[in-house]
Amino acid sequence: GQSLEQPSEVTAVEGAIVQINCTYQTSGFYGLSWYQQHDGGAPTFLSYNALDGLEETGRFSSFLSRSDSYGYLLLQELQMKDSASYFCAVRADQAGTALIFGKGTTLSVSS
Amino acid sequence: NAGVTQTPKFQVLKTGQSMTLQCAQDMNHEYMSWYRQDPGMGLRLIHYSVGAGITDQGEVPNGYNVSRSTTEDFPLRLLSAAPSQTSVYFCASSYTTGDNSPLHFGNGTRLTVT
């Protein structure tokens, strides 16, 4: 089967750094994406890694290690508005027609 | 530029009723898809389309039909609603299916089947 594992909840304080891990077991692998979803809202795209290494976009960075079937999302200088759910998603087929999503990590940022 | 528009936002159905969830995008995206989101389950793919006239099944297609007669529209039909179909439904589109072509999601339809 196909599975993506990520922690269900993470808590942190404003200004801190938090890392959300994602390990995957899929029939194929062509890339790892991260999406953010605020309560009651729609998921929005954050980042994408197709190759090993770190991608940085402002306060957010995403890392991928294909040999370990592992990636993470790093959020720095946390703000209250970062409280949301974060989903990793694997592009498991070459055609890219079906993203497989993890169950999501709820991040709570407190002051 | 409205992005991905879903209607209705909320819907209550009785078991056995049918209905169509509407999805439209104005970004000239080739790829469109429907996901359902249940508590603790993440997003699961129902059906997808890579262009007008082409549709295919995702992970959880049973009980749903789709069609893609135009590039812009991708309606999802519930044939005979069941309580197990109570969920939040998201339509999503992307320019292509290639590398780093992110999904753009609509705001969702919250469906309750009693």
PDB file of C-alpha atoms in Angstrom:
ATOM      1  CA  GLY A   1       0.000   0.000   0.000  1.00  0.00           C
ATOM      2  CA  GLN A   2       0.886   3.664   0.028  1.00  0.00           C
ATOM      3  CA  SER A   3       1.479   5.460   3.298  1.00  0.00           C
ATOM      4  CA  LEU A   4       2.767   8.792   4.533  1.00  0.00           C
ATOM      5  CA  GLU A   5       3.494   9.261   8.207  1.00  0.00           C
ATOM      6  CA  GLN A   6       3.641  12.613   9.949  1.00  0.00           C
ATOM      7  CA  PRO A   7       3.062  13.583  13.575  1.00  0.00           C
ATOM      8  CA  SER A   8      -0.533  14.430  14.373  1.00  0.00           C
ATOM      9  CA  GLU A   9       0.226  17.454  16.556  1.00  0.00           C
ATOM     10  CA  VAL A  10       3.091  19.827  17.271  1.00  0.00           C
ATOM     11  CA  THR A  11       3.119  22.756  19.681  1.00  0.00           C
ATOM     12  CA  ALA A  12       5.562  25.664  19.841  1.00  0.00           C
ATOM     13  CA  VAL A  13       5.855  29.258  21.015  1.00  0.00           C
ATOM     14  CA  GLU A  14       6.152  32.424  18.973  1.00  0.00           C
ATOM     15  CA  GLY A  15       9.622  33.025  17.634  1.00  0.00           C
ATOM     16  CA  ALA A  16      10.647  29.376  17.895  1.00  0.00           C
ATOM     17  CA  ILE A  17      11.644  26.929  15.162  1.00  0.00           C
ATOM     18  CA  VAL A  18       9.647  23.787  14.489  1.00  0.00           C
ATOM     19  CA  GLN A  19      10.278  20.823  12.215  1.00  0.00           C
ATOM     20  CA  ILE A  20       7.468  18.644  10.856  1.00  0.00           C
ATOM     21  CA  ASN A  21       8.661  15.291   9.580  1.00  0.00           C
ATOM     22  CA  CYS A  22       7.190  13.131   6.866  1.00  0.00           C
ATOM     23  CA  THR A  23       8.201   9.581   6.015  1.00  0.00           C
ATOM     24  CA  TYR A  24       6.696   7.845   3.048  1.00  0.00           C
ATOM     25  CA  GLN A  25       6.234   4.399   1.571  1.00  0.00           C
ATOM     26  CA  THR A  26       4.810   4.627  -1.930  1.00  0.00           C
ATOM     27  CA  SER A  27       4.925   2.555  -5.098  1.00  0.00           C
ATOM     28  CA  GLY A  28       6.773   5.358  -6.868  1.00  0.00           C
ATOM     29  CA  PHE A  29       8.293   8.687  -5.950  1.00  0.00           C
ATOM     30  CA  TYR A  30       8.640  11.780  -8.095  1.00  0.00           C
ATOM     31  CA  GLY A  31       8.414  14.580  -5.557  1.00  0.00           C
ATOM     32  CA  LEU A  32       7.289  15.737  -2.111  1.00  0.00           C
ATOM     33  CA  SER A  33       5.028  18.735  -1.584  1.00  0.00           C
ATOM     34  CA  TRP A  34       3.867  20.588   1.509  1.00  0.00           C
ATOM     35  CA  TYR A  35       0.507  22.298   1.941  1.00  0.00           C
ATOM     36  CA  GLN A  36      -0.839  24.524   4.702  1.00  0.00           C
ATOM     37  CA  GLN A  37      -4.479  24.580   5.743  1.00  0.00           C
ATOM     38  CA  HIS A  38      -5.966  26.984   8.255  1.00  0.00           C
ATOM     39  CA  ASP A  39      -9.017  25.836  10.163  1.00  0.00           C
ATOM     40  CA  GLY A  40     -12.055  25.978   7.889  1.00  0.00           C
ATOM     41  CA  GLY A  41      -9.974  27.014   4.892  1.00  0.00           C
ATOM     42  CA  ALA A  42      -8.556  25.510   1.742  1.00  0.00           C
ATOM     43  CA  PRO A  43      -5.107  23.906   1.505  1.00  0.00           C
ATOM     44  CA  THR A  44      -2.480  26.204   0.008  1.00  0.00           C
ATOM     45  CA  PHE A  45       0.815  25.174  -1.548  1.00  0.00           C
ATOM     46  CA  LEU A  46       4.018  25.855   0.379  1.00  0.00           C
ATOM     47  CA  SER A  47       6.902  24.013  -1.252  1.00  0.00           C
ATOM     48  CA  TYR A  48       8.034  21.166  -3.484  1.00  0.00           C
ATOM     49  CA  ASN A  49      11.160  18.973  -3.499  1.00  0.00           C
ATOM     50  CA  ALA A  50      11.954  16.625  -6.354  1.00  0.00           C
ATOM     51  CA  LEU A  51      15.661  16.255  -5.567  1.00  0.00           C
ATOM     52  CA  ASP A  52      17.561  15.724  -2.333  1.00  0.00           C
ATOM     53  CA  GLY A  53      18.387  18.791  -0.344  1.00  0.00           C
ATOM     54  CA  LEU A  54      16.942  21.903   1.145  1.00  0.00           C
ATOM     55  CA  GLU A  55      14.580  24.373  -0.517  1.00  0.00           C
ATOM     56  CA  GLU A  56      14.125  27.728   1.223  1.00  0.00           C
ATOM     57  CA  THR A  57      11.198  30.082   0.818  1.00  0.00           C
ATOM     58  CA  GLY A  58      11.277  32.888   3.341  1.00  0.00           C
ATOM     59  CA  ARG A  59      10.651  31.587   6.844  1.00  0.00           C
ATOM     60  CA  PHE A  60       9.794  28.125   5.510  1.00  0.00           C
ATOM     61  CA  SER A  61      12.249  25.494   4.284  1.00  0.00           C
ATOM     62  CA  SER A  62      11.662  21.967   3.056  1.00  0.00           C
ATOM     63  CA  PHE A  63      14.130  19.108   2.962  1.00  0.00           C
ATOM     64  CA  LEU A  64      14.131  15.796   1.126  1.00  0.00           C
ATOM     65  CA  SER A  65      16.215  12.642   1.406  1.00  0.00           C
ATOM     66  CA  ARG A  66      15.058  10.137  -1.180  1.00  0.00           C
ATOM     67  CA  SER A  67      17.376   7.398   0.111  1.00  0.00           C
ATOM     68  CA  ASP A  68      15.681   7.630   3.532  1.00  0.00           C
ATOM     69  CA  SER A  69      12.162   8.173   2.108  1.00  0.00           C
ATOM     70  CA  TYR A  70      11.996  11.169   4.391  1.00  0.00           C
ATOM     71  CA  GLY A  71      11.366  14.856   4.268  1.00  0.00           C
ATOM     72  CA  TYR A  72      10.614  17.685   6.609  1.00  0.00           C
ATOM     73  CA  LEU A  73       9.161  21.158   6.694  1.00  0.00           C
ATOM     74  CA  LEU A  74      11.041  23.676   8.820  1.00  0.00           C
ATOM     75  CA  LEU A  75       9.223  26.757  10.046  1.00  0.00           C
ATOM     76  CA  GLN A  76      11.343  29.516  11.552  1.00  0.00           C
ATOM     77  CA  GLU A  77      10.465  32.644  13.543  1.00  0.00           C
ATOM     78  CA  LEU A  78       7.059  31.197  14.284  1.00  0.00           C
ATOM     79  CA  GLN A  79       4.100  33.537  14.331  1.00  0.00           C
ATOM     80  CA  MET A  80       0.582  33.008  15.675  1.00  0.00           C
ATOM     81  CA  LYS A  81      -0.713  32.987  12.099  1.00  0.00           C
ATOM     82  CA  ASP A  82       1.350  29.832  11.446  1.00  0.00           C
ATOM     83  CA  SER A  83      -1.122  27.869  13.588  1.00  0.00           C
ATOM     84  CA  ALA A  84      -2.620  25.543  10.987  1.00  0.00           C
ATOM     85  CA  SER A  85      -2.501  22.003   9.670  1.00  0.00           C
ATOM     86  CA  TYR A  86       0.407  21.006   7.457  1.00  0.00           C
ATOM     87  CA  PHE A  87       0.197  18.165   4.961  1.00  0.00           C
ATOM     88  CA  CYS A  88       2.954  16.409   3.107  1.00  0.00           C
ATOM     89  CA  ALA A  89       2.005  14.931  -0.259  1.00  0.00           C
ATOM     90  CA  VAL A  90       3.869  12.556  -2.544  1.00  0.00           C
ATOM     91  CA  ARG A  91       3.714  12.585  -6.327  1.00  0.00           C
ATOM     92  CA  ALA A  92       3.769   8.811  -6.707  1.00  0.00           C
ATOM     93  CA  ASP A  93       3.312   8.402 -10.457  1.00  0.00           C
ATOM     94  CA  GLN A  94       5.408   9.781 -13.313  1.00  0.00           C
ATOM     95  CA  ALA A  95       2.364  11.318 -14.955  1.00  0.00           C
ATOM     96  CA  GLY A  96       1.756  13.278 -11.764  1.00  0.00           C
ATOM     97  CA  THR A  97      -1.950  12.655 -11.868  1.00  0.00           C
ATOM     98  CA  ALA A  98      -2.424  11.595  -8.247  1.00  0.00           C
ATOM     99  CA  LEU A  99      -0.971  13.237  -5.188  1.00  0.00           C
ATOM    100  CA  ILE A 100      -1.074  11.085  -2.060  1.00  0.00           C
ATOM    101  CA  PHE A 101      -1.545  13.168   1.075  1.00  0.00           C
ATOM    102  CA  GLY A 102      -0.489  12.463   4.625  1.00  0.00           C
ATOM    103  CA  LYS A 103      -3.040  12.822   7.402  1.00  0.00           C
ATOM    104  CA  GLY A 104      -1.698  16.184   8.449  1.00  0.00           C
ATOM    105  CA  THR A 105       0.094  17.758  11.406  1.00  0.00           C
ATOM    106  CA  THR A 106      -1.736  20.343  13.485  1.00  0.00           C
ATOM    107  CA  LEU A 107       0.647  23.085  14.601  1.00  0.00           C
ATOM    108  CA  SER A 108      -0.380  25.231  17.543  1.00  0.00           C
ATOM    109  CA  VAL A 109       1.670  28.366  18.170  1.00  0.00           C
ATOM    110  CA  SER A 110       1.241  30.086  21.516  1.00  0.00           C
ATOM    111  CA  SER A 111       2.486  33.438  22.766  1.00  0.00           C
TER     112      SER A 111
ATOM    113  CA  ASN B   1      -9.125  36.070 -11.706  1.00  0.00           C
ATOM    114  CA  ALA B   2     -11.315  34.059  -9.305  1.00  0.00           C
ATOM    115  CA  GLY B   3      -9.138  30.910  -9.160  1.00  0.00           C
ATOM    116  CA  VAL B   4     -11.084  27.765  -8.271  1.00  0.00           C
ATOM    117  CA  THR B   5     -14.737  28.325  -7.426  1.00  0.00           C
ATOM    118  CA  GLN B   6     -16.851  25.703  -5.712  1.00  0.00           C
ATOM    119  CA  THR B   7     -20.586  25.782  -5.125  1.00  0.00           C
ATOM    120  CA  PRO B   8     -22.434  25.291  -2.891  1.00  0.00           C
ATOM    121  CA  LYS B   9     -20.444  26.012   0.278  1.00  0.00           C
ATOM    122  CA  PHE B  10     -22.774  23.928   2.432  1.00  0.00           C
ATOM    123  CA  GLN B  11     -25.297  21.213   1.612  1.00  0.00           C
ATOM    124  CA  VAL B  12     -27.496  18.837   3.586  1.00  0.00           C
ATOM    125  CA  LEU B  13     -28.899  15.800   1.820  1.00  0.00           C
ATOM    126  CA  LYS B  14     -31.088  12.926   2.833  1.00  0.00           C
ATOM    127  CA  THR B  15     -29.903   9.382   2.214  1.00  0.00           C
ATOM    128  CA  GLY B  16     -30.645   8.369  -1.358  1.00  0.00           C
ATOM    129  CA  GLN B  17     -30.785  11.872  -2.797  1.00  0.00           C
ATOM    130  CA  SER B  18     -28.500  12.877  -5.635  1.00  0.00           C
ATOM    131  CA  MET B  19     -26.738  16.137  -6.224  1.00  0.00           C
ATOM    132  CA  THR B  20     -23.953  17.796  -8.163  1.00  0.00           C
ATOM    133  CA  LEU B  21     -21.087  19.738  -6.627  1.00  0.00           C
ATOM    134  CA  GLN B  22     -19.887  22.407  -9.007  1.00  0.00           C
ATOM    135  CA  CYS B  23     -16.267  23.351  -9.648  1.00  0.00           C
ATOM    136  CA  ALA B  24     -14.960  25.944 -12.083  1.00  0.00           C
ATOM    137  CA  GLN B  25     -11.507  27.406 -12.663  1.00  0.00           C
ATOM    138  CA  ASP B  26     -10.502  30.403 -14.759  1.00  0.00           C
ATOM    139  CA  MET B  27      -6.747  29.768 -14.905  1.00  0.00           C
ATOM    140  CA  ASN B  28      -6.775  27.586 -18.048  1.00  0.00           C
ATOM    141  CA  HIS B  29      -5.511  24.652 -16.003  1.00  0.00           C
ATOM    142  CA  GLU B  30      -5.283  21.255 -17.707  1.00  0.00           C
ATOM    143  CA  TYR B  31      -5.567  19.165 -14.551  1.00  0.00           C
ATOM    144  CA  MET B  32      -8.558  19.137 -12.227  1.00  0.00           C
ATOM    145  CA  SER B  33      -9.366  16.841  -9.339  1.00  0.00           C
ATOM    146  CA  TRP B  34     -11.760  16.188  -6.499  1.00  0.00           C
ATOM    147  CA  TYR B  35     -10.655  15.299  -2.967  1.00  0.00           C
ATOM    148  CA  ARG B  36     -12.613  14.510   0.139  1.00  0.00           C
ATOM    149  CA  GLN B  37     -11.326  15.398   3.580  1.00  0.00           C
ATOM    150  CA  ASP B  38     -12.470  13.571   6.671  1.00  0.00           C
ATOM    151  CA  PRO B  39     -11.240  14.192  10.231  1.00  0.00           C
ATOM    152  CA  GLY B  40      -7.882  12.533  10.798  1.00  0.00           C
ATOM    153  CA  MET B  41      -7.811  11.142   7.249  1.00  0.00           C
ATOM    154  CA  GLY B  42      -6.059  13.802   5.230  1.00  0.00           C
ATOM    155  CA  LEU B  43      -7.158  14.383   1.647  1.00  0.00           C
ATOM    156  CA  ARG B  44      -8.188  11.429  -0.493  1.00  0.00           C
ATOM    157  CA  LEU B  45      -8.489  11.617  -4.257  1.00  0.00           C
ATOM    158  CA  ILE B  46     -11.908  10.783  -5.705  1.00  0.00           C
ATOM    159  CA  HIS B  47     -11.576  11.484  -9.457  1.00  0.00           C
ATOM    160  CA  TYR B  48      -9.309  13.527 -11.669  1.00  0.00           C
ATOM    161  CA  SER B  49      -9.074  14.836 -15.213  1.00  0.00           C
ATOM    162  CA  VAL B  50      -6.041  15.727 -17.322  1.00  0.00           C
ATOM    163  CA  GLY B  51      -8.069  17.615 -19.916  1.00  0.00           C
ATOM    164  CA  ALA B  52     -11.487  18.073 -21.493  1.00  0.00           C
ATOM    165  CA  GLY B  53     -13.092  14.722 -22.241  1.00  0.00           C
ATOM    166  CA  ILE B  54     -10.638  12.747 -20.090  1.00  0.00           C
ATOM    167  CA  THR B  55     -11.413  11.531 -16.568  1.00  0.00           C
ATOM    168  CA  ASP B  56     -10.072   8.800 -14.345  1.00  0.00           C
ATOM    169  CA  GLN B  57     -10.638   7.307 -10.916  1.00  0.00           C
ATOM    170  CA  GLY B  58      -8.667   8.109  -7.827  1.00  0.00           C
ATOM    171  CA  GLU B  59      -8.395   6.306  -4.516  1.00  0.00           C
ATOM    172  CA  VAL B  60     -12.065   6.501  -3.428  1.00  0.00           C
ATOM    173  CA  PRO B  61     -14.289   6.776  -6.549  1.00  0.00           C
ATOM    174  CA  ASN B  62     -17.258   4.627  -5.510  1.00  0.00           C
ATOM    175  CA  GLY B  63     -20.547   6.503  -5.364  1.00  0.00           C
ATOM    176  CA  TYR B  64     -19.279   9.447  -7.419  1.00  0.00           C
ATOM    177  CA  ASN B  65     -19.285  10.382 -11.097  1.00  0.00           C
ATOM    178  CA  VAL B  66     -17.467  13.149 -12.923  1.00  0.00           C
ATOM    179  CA  SER B  67     -17.344  14.628 -16.409  1.00  0.00           C
ATOM    180  CA  ARG B  68     -15.127  17.224 -18.073  1.00  0.00           C
ATOM    181  CA  SER B  69     -16.884  18.715 -21.057  1.00  0.00           C
ATOM    182  CA  THR B  70     -14.913  21.979 -20.912  1.00  0.00           C
ATOM    183  CA  THR B  71     -11.484  22.971 -19.613  1.00  0.00           C
ATOM    184  CA  GLU B  72     -13.078  25.216 -17.013  1.00  0.00           C
ATOM    185  CA  ASP B  73     -15.674  22.951 -15.353  1.00  0.00           C
ATOM    186  CA  PHE B  74     -15.391  19.686 -13.448  1.00  0.00           C
ATOM    187  CA  PRO B  75     -18.623  18.772 -11.634  1.00  0.00           C
ATOM    188  CA  LEU B  76     -18.834  15.934  -9.119  1.00  0.00           C
ATOM    189  CA  ARG B  77     -22.076  13.971  -8.971  1.00  0.00           C
ATOM    190  CA  LEU B  78     -23.263  11.979  -5.991  1.00  0.00           C
ATOM    191  CA  LEU B  79     -25.543   9.334  -7.426  1.00  0.00           C
ATOM    192  CA  SER B  80     -27.350   8.182  -4.264  1.00  0.00           C
ATOM    193  CA  ALA B  81     -26.057   9.914  -1.151  1.00  0.00           C
ATOM    194  CA  ALA B  82     -25.064   7.847   1.872  1.00  0.00           C
ATOM    195  CA  PRO B  83     -24.103   8.979   5.390  1.00  0.00           C
ATOM    196  CA  SER B  84     -20.552   7.757   4.671  1.00  0.00           C
ATOM    197  CA  GLN B  85     -20.294  10.534   2.100  1.00  0.00           C
ATOM    198  CA  THR B  86     -20.593  13.189   4.797  1.00  0.00           C
ATOM    199  CA  SER B  87     -17.345  15.072   4.303  1.00  0.00           C
ATOM    200  CA  VAL B  88     -15.689  18.243   3.098  1.00  0.00           C
ATOM    201  CA  TYR B  89     -15.098  18.143  -0.643  1.00  0.00           C
ATOM    202  CA  PHE B  90     -12.314  20.103  -2.307  1.00  0.00           C
ATOM    203  CA  CYS B  91     -11.833  20.707  -5.971  1.00  0.00           C
ATOM    204  CA  ALA B  92      -8.266  21.424  -7.046  1.00  0.00           C
ATOM    205  CA  SER B  93      -6.559  22.309 -10.304  1.00  0.00           C
ATOM    206  CA  SER B  94      -3.045  22.721 -11.646  1.00  0.00           C
ATOM    207  CA  TYR B  95      -1.527  24.021 -14.864  1.00  0.00           C
ATOM    208  CA  THR B  96      -0.003  20.648 -15.694  1.00  0.00           C
ATOM    209  CA  THR B  97       0.810  17.454 -13.839  1.00  0.00           C
ATOM    210  CA  GLY B  98       4.539  17.915 -14.101  1.00  0.00           C
ATOM    211  CA  ASP B  99       7.178  18.875 -11.590  1.00  0.00           C
ATOM    212  CA  ASN B 100       6.327  21.692  -9.263  1.00  0.00           C
ATOM    213  CA  SER B 101       2.908  22.417 -10.702  1.00  0.00           C
ATOM    214  CA  PRO B 102       1.123  23.078  -7.440  1.00  0.00           C
ATOM    215  CA  LEU B 103      -2.517  22.357  -6.808  1.00  0.00           C
ATOM    216  CA  HIS B 104      -4.848  25.322  -6.367  1.00  0.00           C
ATOM    217  CA  PHE B 105      -7.781  24.428  -4.146  1.00  0.00           C
ATOM    218  CA  GLY B 106     -11.293  25.790  -3.991  1.00  0.00           C
ATOM    219  CA  ASN B 107     -12.795  26.758  -0.625  1.00  0.00           C
ATOM    220  CA  GLY B 108     -14.611  23.471  -0.234  1.00  0.00           C
ATOM    221  CA  THR B 109     -18.167  22.169  -0.008  1.00  0.00           C
ATOM    222  CA  ARG B 110     -19.270  20.916   3.382  1.00  0.00           C
ATOM    223  CA  LEU B 111     -21.735  18.084   2.796  1.00  0.00           C
ATOM    224  CA  THR B 112     -23.862  16.378   5.424  1.00  0.00           C
ATOM    225  CA  VAL B 113     -25.925  13.307   4.566  1.00  0.00           C
ATOM    226  CA  THR B 114     -28.600  12.375   7.104  1.00  0.00           C
TER     227      THR B 114
END
